[in-house]
Amino acid sequence: MRHPRRTRMAQRPHPRALLGMLATLLLVALLLPSPAVVAEDPSAYPFTFTDDSGRAVTLEAPPRRVVSLGPSNTEILYAIGAGDRLVGVDVYSDYPPEVEGLPKVGQLLEPDFERIVALRPDLVLLINLSQEHQERLRALGLNAAHINAATLADVYDRILLLGRALDREDEARRVVEEMQRRIEAVRRRVASVPPADRPRVFYEVWPDPLMTAGPGSFIHDVIELAGGENVAADAPAPWPAFSLESLVERAPQVILTPFAESVQALREDGRPGWSGFPAVRAGRIHLVDQDVVGRPGPRVAQAVEELAALFYPERFGREEAP
């Protein structure tokens, strides 16, 4: 089948990016708004941490001008009250709405280095784990760090790390505590559901080749916390390819996909071999917002709430979509 058209970018792995990452993986400065006033704690700097590429990153002072090449980190900065320090973002950063007025500095895998340099950032946040990009930014005299959460625990940790790095520790801690409170509320509401009664869930990361979310991914954590049973819970990798034969054996009762084309194909019997799945027979095929479910940032708590409502509409007071 043809790949569905994607209108927005989430931080689930693009299959080409996945395959690519396995093999490989900035004039307007004077017109920019003034840097944010930062309440500095001189005793807290320099601050050194190890980023997600394994490199040591040292900040001599709280960053005042930050470029974010990743929607999840953009959302984290706004959530911890540091959105006014952003001076540039990737083209996929579209939340919260305030981000719309910021200069765009290219795509995740194809950043506009000249434009980034022109923005004079004192910190560039990356998520694509490209050593080449980080080395090039450093060669240009810029401080760059990879911040890319894999699991839900990582999401909490990276929010706290960015809070520490940007001298917003209290705000970051409050964000994490609120996320944990909301997720715990969901967990309690589904805790009484016996394992045998939990819906078997398949999450479509990509339709062709078929890919899903396995253990070690935050989407797996979201499914399980929402009271579902991930049919790929025994997969050997966080983002594995998944055969139709394996899916037949798991007989999913709920199918989640961020692609409208996939929902239509499944509802119109347009996928050979899928019509016998309990999820297809029962019409439990759901289009999910990949910007909410697919970004390892503050909105993960919302993702858990939304999936729980899809799994247990009777418990969360919602009717299932036709």
mmCIF file of C-alpha atoms in Angstrom:
data_model
loop_
_atom_site.group_PDB
_atom_site.id
_atom_site.type_symbol
_atom_site.label_atom_id
_atom_site.label_comp_id
_atom_site.label_asym_id
_atom_site.label_seq_id
_atom_site.Cartn_x
_atom_site.Cartn_y
_atom_site.Cartn_z
ATOM 1 C CA MET A 1 0.000 0.000 0.000
ATOM 2 C CA ARG A 2 1.060 3.600 -0.467
ATOM 3 C CA HIS A 3 2.333 5.471 2.529
ATOM 4 C CA PRO A 4 -0.308 7.766 3.963
ATOM 5 C CA ARG A 5 0.320 11.512 3.696
ATOM 6 C CA ARG A 6 1.435 13.046 7.011
ATOM 7 C CA THR A 7 0.427 16.598 7.722
ATOM 8 C CA ARG A 8 2.139 16.956 11.080
ATOM 9 C CA MET A 9 5.145 15.472 12.704
ATOM 10 C CA ALA A 10 5.176 13.623 15.955
ATOM 11 C CA GLN A 11 8.049 12.000 17.723
ATOM 12 C CA ARG A 12 7.365 8.536 16.889
ATOM 13 C CA PRO A 13 10.009 7.193 14.623
ATOM 14 C CA HIS A 14 9.533 7.732 10.910
ATOM 15 C CA PRO A 15 10.405 4.414 9.385
ATOM 16 C CA ARG A 16 12.846 6.025 7.021
ATOM 17 C CA ALA A 17 14.285 7.945 9.928
ATOM 18 C CA LEU A 18 14.529 4.761 11.884
ATOM 19 C CA LEU A 19 16.283 2.987 9.109
ATOM 20 C CA GLY A 20 18.298 6.101 8.381
ATOM 21 C CA MET A 21 19.204 6.674 11.995
ATOM 22 C CA LEU A 22 20.355 3.165 12.259
ATOM 23 C CA ALA A 23 22.732 3.826 9.412
ATOM 24 C CA THR A 24 23.493 7.571 9.944
ATOM 25 C CA LEU A 25 21.027 9.459 11.908
ATOM 26 C CA LEU A 26 20.550 29.885 11.253
ATOM 27 C CA LEU A 27 20.505 38.298 9.565
ATOM 28 C CA VAL A 28 17.516 38.188 11.764
ATOM 29 C CA ALA A 29 19.329 38.380 15.046
ATOM 30 C CA LEU A 30 18.907 42.067 15.466
ATOM 31 C CA LEU A 31 15.181 41.742 14.901
ATOM 32 C CA LEU A 32 14.716 39.101 17.553
ATOM 33 C CA PRO A 33 12.933 39.759 20.832
ATOM 34 C CA SER A 34 15.102 40.552 23.821
ATOM 35 C CA PRO A 35 16.368 37.546 25.793
ATOM 36 C CA ALA A 36 14.298 36.501 28.723
ATOM 37 C CA VAL A 37 15.287 37.798 32.132
ATOM 38 C CA VAL A 38 16.569 34.767 33.992
ATOM 39 C CA ALA A 39 16.541 34.442 37.734
ATOM 40 C CA GLU A 40 20.023 33.026 38.100
ATOM 41 C CA ASP A 41 21.438 31.088 40.949
ATOM 42 C CA PRO A 42 25.214 31.584 40.423
ATOM 43 C CA SER A 43 25.992 28.734 42.774
ATOM 44 C CA ALA A 44 24.170 26.283 40.492
ATOM 45 C CA TYR A 45 26.509 26.843 37.538
ATOM 46 C CA PRO A 46 28.500 25.618 35.777
ATOM 47 C CA PHE A 47 26.166 22.638 35.404
ATOM 48 C CA THR A 48 27.324 19.521 33.583
ATOM 49 C CA PHE A 49 25.119 16.639 32.538
ATOM 50 C CA THR A 50 25.266 13.672 30.161
ATOM 51 C CA ASP A 51 22.848 13.962 27.281
ATOM 52 C CA ASP A 52 21.051 11.156 25.460
ATOM 53 C CA SER A 53 23.926 10.689 23.012
ATOM 54 C CA GLY A 54 26.244 9.981 25.951
ATOM 55 C CA ARG A 55 28.141 13.268 25.671
ATOM 56 C CA ALA A 56 28.903 15.643 28.511
ATOM 57 C CA VAL A 57 27.222 19.026 28.146
ATOM 58 C CA THR A 58 28.328 21.961 30.340
ATOM 59 C CA LEU A 59 26.275 25.090 30.878
ATOM 60 C CA GLU A 60 28.231 28.027 32.345
ATOM 61 C CA ALA A 61 24.987 29.893 33.098
ATOM 62 C CA PRO A 62 21.251 29.390 32.560
ATOM 63 C CA PRO A 63 20.627 29.377 28.816
ATOM 64 C CA ARG A 64 18.910 32.575 27.667
ATOM 65 C CA ARG A 65 18.562 31.808 23.968
ATOM 66 C CA VAL A 66 17.495 28.264 23.112
ATOM 67 C CA VAL A 67 16.822 26.612 19.764
ATOM 68 C CA SER A 68 14.696 23.467 19.898
ATOM 69 C CA LEU A 69 14.895 20.900 17.128
ATOM 70 C CA GLY A 70 12.117 18.663 18.450
ATOM 71 C CA PRO A 71 8.433 19.224 19.278
ATOM 72 C CA SER A 72 8.594 17.384 22.603
ATOM 73 C CA ASN A 73 11.404 19.593 23.954
ATOM 74 C CA THR A 74 9.597 22.681 22.693
ATOM 75 C CA GLU A 75 6.529 21.603 24.665
ATOM 76 C CA ILE A 76 8.602 20.883 27.756
ATOM 77 C CA LEU A 77 10.159 24.377 27.725
ATOM 78 C CA TYR A 78 6.746 26.020 27.566
ATOM 79 C CA ALA A 79 5.385 23.712 30.261
ATOM 80 C CA ILE A 80 8.162 24.665 32.712
ATOM 81 C CA GLY A 81 7.784 28.386 32.007
ATOM 82 C CA ALA A 82 10.856 28.741 29.787
ATOM 83 C CA GLY A 83 9.072 29.222 26.474
ATOM 84 C CA ASP A 84 10.224 32.855 26.364
ATOM 85 C CA ARG A 85 13.815 31.632 26.056
ATOM 86 C CA LEU A 86 13.115 29.922 22.746
ATOM 87 C CA VAL A 87 14.492 31.878 19.807
ATOM 88 C CA GLY A 88 13.931 29.235 17.124
ATOM 89 C CA VAL A 89 12.201 25.888 16.604
ATOM 90 C CA ASP A 90 11.903 23.128 14.025
ATOM 91 C CA VAL A 91 9.067 23.246 11.511
ATOM 92 C CA TYR A 92 7.127 20.536 13.357
ATOM 93 C CA SER A 93 6.952 22.353 16.716
ATOM 94 C CA ASP A 94 3.337 23.532 16.723
ATOM 95 C CA TYR A 95 2.303 23.439 20.373
ATOM 96 C CA PRO A 96 1.439 25.465 22.368
ATOM 97 C CA PRO A 97 -0.001 28.099 19.990
ATOM 98 C CA GLU A 98 2.576 30.675 21.160
ATOM 99 C CA VAL A 99 5.227 28.774 19.235
ATOM 100 C CA GLU A 100 3.753 29.851 15.922
ATOM 101 C CA GLY A 101 5.516 33.227 15.950
ATOM 102 C CA LEU A 102 9.001 31.801 16.450
ATOM 103 C CA PRO A 103 11.557 31.566 13.621
ATOM 104 C CA LYS A 104 11.687 28.130 12.000
ATOM 105 C CA VAL A 105 15.094 26.502 11.614
ATOM 106 C CA GLY A 106 14.386 23.497 9.425
ATOM 107 C CA GLN A 107 13.465 19.875 9.933
ATOM 108 C CA LEU A 108 14.608 17.373 12.523
ATOM 109 C CA LEU A 109 16.927 15.587 10.133
ATOM 110 C CA GLU A 110 17.720 18.632 7.975
ATOM 111 C CA PRO A 111 18.291 21.625 10.264
ATOM 112 C CA ASP A 112 19.145 25.007 8.743
ATOM 113 C CA PHE A 113 22.564 25.505 10.344
ATOM 114 C CA GLU A 114 23.077 28.996 8.904
ATOM 115 C CA ARG A 115 19.796 30.187 10.367
ATOM 116 C CA ILE A 116 20.522 28.550 13.711
ATOM 117 C CA VAL A 117 23.890 30.334 13.953
ATOM 118 C CA ALA A 118 22.219 33.644 13.069
ATOM 119 C CA LEU A 119 19.895 33.222 16.046
ATOM 120 C CA ARG A 120 22.911 33.212 18.440
ATOM 121 C CA PRO A 121 21.618 30.446 20.720
ATOM 122 C CA ASP A 122 23.531 29.479 23.853
ATOM 123 C CA LEU A 123 21.883 26.027 23.751
ATOM 124 C CA VAL A 124 20.516 23.889 20.915
ATOM 125 C CA LEU A 125 18.291 20.945 21.856
ATOM 126 C CA LEU A 126 18.253 17.982 19.478
ATOM 127 C CA ILE A 127 16.172 14.821 19.421
ATOM 128 C CA ASN A 128 17.390 12.960 16.322
ATOM 129 C CA LEU A 129 20.514 11.558 17.973
ATOM 130 C CA SER A 130 22.624 12.576 14.965
ATOM 131 C CA GLN A 131 26.224 12.786 16.101
ATOM 132 C CA GLU A 132 26.992 14.563 12.844
ATOM 133 C CA HIS A 133 24.549 17.367 13.643
ATOM 134 C CA GLN A 134 25.828 17.740 17.191
ATOM 135 C CA GLU A 135 29.456 17.800 16.052
ATOM 136 C CA ARG A 136 28.679 20.360 13.342
ATOM 137 C CA LEU A 137 26.881 22.607 15.825
ATOM 138 C CA ARG A 138 29.799 22.360 18.225
ATOM 139 C CA ALA A 139 32.214 23.099 15.402
ATOM 140 C CA LEU A 140 30.177 26.256 14.804
ATOM 141 C CA GLY A 141 30.794 27.211 18.430
ATOM 142 C CA LEU A 142 27.350 26.254 19.701
ATOM 143 C CA ASN A 143 26.457 24.211 22.754
ATOM 144 C CA ALA A 144 24.198 21.322 21.715
ATOM 145 C CA ALA A 145 22.493 18.550 23.680
ATOM 146 C CA HIS A 146 20.434 15.545 22.713
ATOM 147 C CA ILE A 147 17.301 15.276 24.864
ATOM 148 C CA ASN A 148 15.120 12.426 23.709
ATOM 149 C CA ALA A 149 13.030 10.373 26.141
ATOM 150 C CA ALA A 150 12.350 6.733 25.313
ATOM 151 C CA THR A 151 10.090 5.618 28.159
ATOM 152 C CA LEU A 152 7.592 7.388 30.417
ATOM 153 C CA ALA A 153 10.179 7.364 33.212
ATOM 154 C CA ASP A 154 12.556 9.071 30.779
ATOM 155 C CA VAL A 155 9.928 11.726 30.068
ATOM 156 C CA TYR A 156 9.758 12.619 33.758
ATOM 157 C CA ASP A 157 13.551 12.586 33.992
ATOM 158 C CA ARG A 158 14.087 14.805 30.929
ATOM 159 C CA ILE A 159 11.547 17.362 32.154
ATOM 160 C CA LEU A 160 13.386 17.549 35.470
ATOM 161 C CA LEU A 161 16.743 17.719 33.683
ATOM 162 C CA LEU A 162 15.653 20.635 31.503
ATOM 163 C CA GLY A 163 14.221 22.285 34.602
ATOM 164 C CA ARG A 164 17.611 21.994 36.266
ATOM 165 C CA ALA A 165 19.494 23.111 33.154
ATOM 166 C CA LEU A 166 17.314 26.202 32.684
ATOM 167 C CA ASP A 167 17.034 27.050 36.386
ATOM 168 C CA ARG A 168 13.346 26.105 36.431
ATOM 169 C CA GLU A 169 13.532 23.228 38.859
ATOM 170 C CA ASP A 170 10.432 24.075 40.876
ATOM 171 C CA GLU A 171 8.346 24.534 37.743
ATOM 172 C CA ALA A 172 9.616 21.261 36.255
ATOM 173 C CA ARG A 173 8.862 19.377 39.443
ATOM 174 C CA ARG A 174 5.316 20.737 39.451
ATOM 175 C CA VAL A 175 4.823 19.622 35.836
ATOM 176 C CA VAL A 176 5.979 16.101 36.633
ATOM 177 C CA GLU A 177 3.872 15.901 39.782
ATOM 178 C CA GLU A 178 0.781 16.986 37.869
ATOM 179 C CA MET A 179 1.443 14.426 35.153
ATOM 180 C CA GLN A 180 1.903 11.708 37.761
ATOM 181 C CA ARG A 181 -1.295 12.759 39.554
ATOM 182 C CA ARG A 182 -3.354 12.527 36.352
ATOM 183 C CA ILE A 183 -1.852 9.197 35.302
ATOM 184 C CA GLU A 184 -2.314 7.738 38.771
ATOM 185 C CA ALA A 185 -5.983 8.767 38.668
ATOM 186 C CA VAL A 186 -6.409 6.759 35.467
ATOM 187 C CA ARG A 187 -4.496 3.816 36.844
ATOM 188 C CA ARG A 188 -6.799 3.666 39.859
ATOM 189 C CA ARG A 189 -9.911 3.737 37.710
ATOM 190 C CA VAL A 190 -8.780 0.769 35.648
ATOM 191 C CA ALA A 191 -6.991 -1.108 38.443
ATOM 192 C CA SER A 192 -9.973 -3.357 39.139
ATOM 193 C CA VAL A 193 -10.106 -4.673 35.576
ATOM 194 C CA PRO A 194 -8.805 -8.265 35.612
ATOM 195 C CA PRO A 195 -5.900 -8.932 33.226
ATOM 196 C CA ALA A 196 -8.062 -11.284 31.200
ATOM 197 C CA ASP A 197 -10.604 -8.509 30.601
ATOM 198 C CA ARG A 198 -8.120 -5.887 29.436
ATOM 199 C CA PRO A 199 -8.340 -5.198 25.704
ATOM 200 C CA ARG A 200 -5.566 -6.463 23.502
ATOM 201 C CA VAL A 201 -4.278 -3.354 21.752
ATOM 202 C CA PHE A 202 -2.295 -2.919 18.557
ATOM 203 C CA TYR A 203 -0.715 0.508 17.926
ATOM 204 C CA GLU A 204 0.195 1.172 14.314
ATOM 205 C CA VAL A 205 3.365 3.218 14.167
ATOM 206 C CA TRP A 206 3.597 2.763 10.412
ATOM 207 C CA PRO A 207 1.437 0.736 7.996
ATOM 208 C CA ASP A 208 3.901 -0.407 5.340
ATOM 209 C CA PRO A 209 6.060 -2.027 6.450
ATOM 210 C CA LEU A 210 3.912 -2.644 9.479
ATOM 211 C CA MET A 211 5.537 -1.250 12.637
ATOM 212 C CA THR A 212 4.388 -0.929 16.208
ATOM 213 C CA ALA A 213 5.452 0.170 19.704
ATOM 214 C CA GLY A 214 7.123 -2.423 21.907
ATOM 215 C CA PRO A 215 8.486 -2.443 25.448
ATOM 216 C CA GLY A 216 11.016 0.311 26.041
ATOM 217 C CA SER A 217 8.851 2.851 24.234
ATOM 218 C CA PHE A 218 6.714 5.475 25.952
ATOM 219 C CA ILE A 219 3.739 4.473 23.797
ATOM 220 C CA HIS A 220 3.899 0.970 25.266
ATOM 221 C CA ASP A 221 3.831 2.569 28.744
ATOM 222 C CA VAL A 222 0.851 4.718 27.772
ATOM 223 C CA ILE A 223 -1.129 1.706 26.529
ATOM 224 C CA GLU A 224 -0.432 -0.326 29.646
ATOM 225 C CA LEU A 225 -1.171 2.555 32.066
ATOM 226 C CA ALA A 226 -4.455 3.200 30.252
ATOM 227 C CA GLY A 227 -5.474 -0.371 31.030
ATOM 228 C CA GLY A 228 -4.698 -2.009 27.700
ATOM 229 C CA GLU A 229 -2.589 -5.051 26.904
ATOM 230 C CA ASN A 230 -0.047 -4.222 24.232
ATOM 231 C CA VAL A 231 -0.017 -7.141 21.787
ATOM 232 C CA ALA A 232 3.653 -6.291 21.104
ATOM 233 C CA ALA A 233 4.630 -6.464 24.776
ATOM 234 C CA ASP A 234 7.089 -9.259 24.019
ATOM 235 C CA ALA A 235 8.679 -7.563 21.013
ATOM 236 C CA PRO A 236 12.493 -7.402 21.043
ATOM 237 C CA ALA A 237 12.724 -3.667 20.357
ATOM 238 C CA PRO A 238 10.911 -0.431 21.210
ATOM 239 C CA TRP A 239 9.846 0.175 17.592
ATOM 240 C CA PRO A 240 9.728 -3.256 15.916
ATOM 241 C CA ALA A 241 8.458 -4.348 12.564
ATOM 242 C CA PHE A 242 5.419 -6.576 13.078
ATOM 243 C CA SER A 243 4.235 -9.261 10.714
ATOM 244 C CA LEU A 244 0.619 -9.887 9.819
ATOM 245 C CA GLU A 245 1.099 -13.449 10.971
ATOM 246 C CA SER A 246 2.103 -12.232 14.433
ATOM 247 C CA LEU A 247 -0.905 -9.944 14.496
ATOM 248 C CA VAL A 248 -3.214 -12.810 13.574
ATOM 249 C CA GLU A 249 -1.857 -14.783 16.526
ATOM 250 C CA ARG A 250 -2.469 -11.830 18.925
ATOM 251 C CA ALA A 251 -5.994 -11.075 17.603
ATOM 252 C CA PRO A 252 -6.134 -7.404 18.671
ATOM 253 C CA GLN A 253 -9.418 -6.152 20.150
ATOM 254 C CA VAL A 254 -8.505 -2.479 19.684
ATOM 255 C CA ILE A 255 -6.456 -0.952 16.867
ATOM 256 C CA LEU A 256 -4.964 2.536 17.269
ATOM 257 C CA THR A 257 -3.465 4.481 14.377
ATOM 258 C CA PRO A 258 -2.525 8.122 13.704
ATOM 259 C CA PHE A 259 -3.369 7.686 10.022
ATOM 260 C CA ALA A 260 -6.854 8.482 8.701
ATOM 261 C CA GLU A 261 -6.058 6.423 5.607
ATOM 262 C CA SER A 262 -5.522 3.343 7.779
ATOM 263 C CA VAL A 263 -8.829 3.822 9.589
ATOM 264 C CA GLN A 264 -10.641 4.111 6.275
ATOM 265 C CA ALA A 265 -8.934 1.054 4.805
ATOM 266 C CA LEU A 266 -9.737 -1.064 7.840
ATOM 267 C CA ARG A 267 -13.368 0.046 7.977
ATOM 268 C CA GLU A 268 -13.830 -0.634 4.271
ATOM 269 C CA ASP A 269 -12.208 -4.047 4.358
ATOM 270 C CA GLY A 270 -9.315 -2.690 2.353
ATOM 271 C CA ARG A 271 -6.591 -4.697 4.054
ATOM 272 C CA PRO A 272 -6.407 -8.386 3.142
ATOM 273 C CA GLY A 273 -6.179 -10.578 6.221
ATOM 274 C CA TRP A 274 -7.400 -7.981 8.726
ATOM 275 C CA SER A 275 -11.173 -8.437 8.523
ATOM 276 C CA GLY A 276 -11.189 -11.308 11.013
ATOM 277 C CA PHE A 277 -9.601 -9.343 13.849
ATOM 278 C CA PRO A 278 -11.943 -8.757 16.792
ATOM 279 C CA ALA A 279 -11.100 -5.039 16.606
ATOM 280 C CA VAL A 280 -12.220 -4.827 12.981
ATOM 281 C CA ARG A 281 -15.365 -6.898 13.509
ATOM 282 C CA ALA A 282 -16.328 -4.768 16.525
ATOM 283 C CA GLY A 283 -15.413 -1.477 14.856
ATOM 284 C CA ARG A 284 -12.870 -0.665 17.543
ATOM 285 C CA ILE A 285 -10.471 1.084 15.185
ATOM 286 C CA HIS A 286 -9.511 4.490 16.527
ATOM 287 C CA LEU A 287 -7.731 7.464 14.982
ATOM 288 C CA VAL A 288 -5.439 8.985 17.610
ATOM 289 C CA ASP A 289 -3.759 12.401 17.636
ATOM 290 C CA GLN A 290 -0.119 11.619 16.978
ATOM 291 C CA ASP A 291 0.897 15.014 18.385
ATOM 292 C CA VAL A 292 -0.552 13.934 21.748
ATOM 293 C CA VAL A 293 0.162 10.206 21.800
ATOM 294 C CA GLY A 294 3.355 10.339 19.745
ATOM 295 C CA ARG A 295 5.407 13.009 21.568
ATOM 296 C CA PRO A 296 7.356 12.122 24.729
ATOM 297 C CA GLY A 297 6.517 15.352 26.537
ATOM 298 C CA PRO A 298 4.078 16.889 29.042
ATOM 299 C CA ARG A 299 1.018 15.745 27.082
ATOM 300 C CA VAL A 300 1.736 12.076 27.761
ATOM 301 C CA ALA A 301 -0.709 12.314 30.700
ATOM 302 C CA GLN A 302 -3.401 13.479 28.276
ATOM 303 C CA ALA A 303 -2.549 10.528 26.051
ATOM 304 C CA VAL A 304 -3.092 8.086 28.928
ATOM 305 C CA GLU A 305 -6.468 9.697 29.692
ATOM 306 C CA GLU A 306 -7.597 9.597 26.072
ATOM 307 C CA LEU A 307 -6.594 5.976 25.501
ATOM 308 C CA ALA A 308 -8.255 4.867 28.737
ATOM 309 C CA ALA A 309 -11.481 6.513 27.546
ATOM 310 C CA LEU A 310 -11.228 4.566 24.286
ATOM 311 C CA PHE A 311 -10.565 1.287 26.059
ATOM 312 C CA TYR A 312 -13.249 1.767 28.738
ATOM 313 C CA PRO A 313 -15.857 4.246 27.507
ATOM 314 C CA GLU A 314 -18.317 3.021 30.129
ATOM 315 C CA ARG A 315 -15.886 3.864 32.941
ATOM 316 C CA PHE A 316 -14.935 7.280 31.592
ATOM 317 C CA GLY A 317 -18.378 8.437 30.540
ATOM 318 C CA ARG A 318 -17.757 8.493 26.826
ATOM 319 C CA GLU A 319 -19.387 6.824 23.879
ATOM 320 C CA GLU A 320 -17.197 5.071 21.407
ATOM 321 C CA ALA A 321 -16.831 6.743 18.039
ATOM 322 C CA PRO A 322 -18.840 5.015 15.313
#
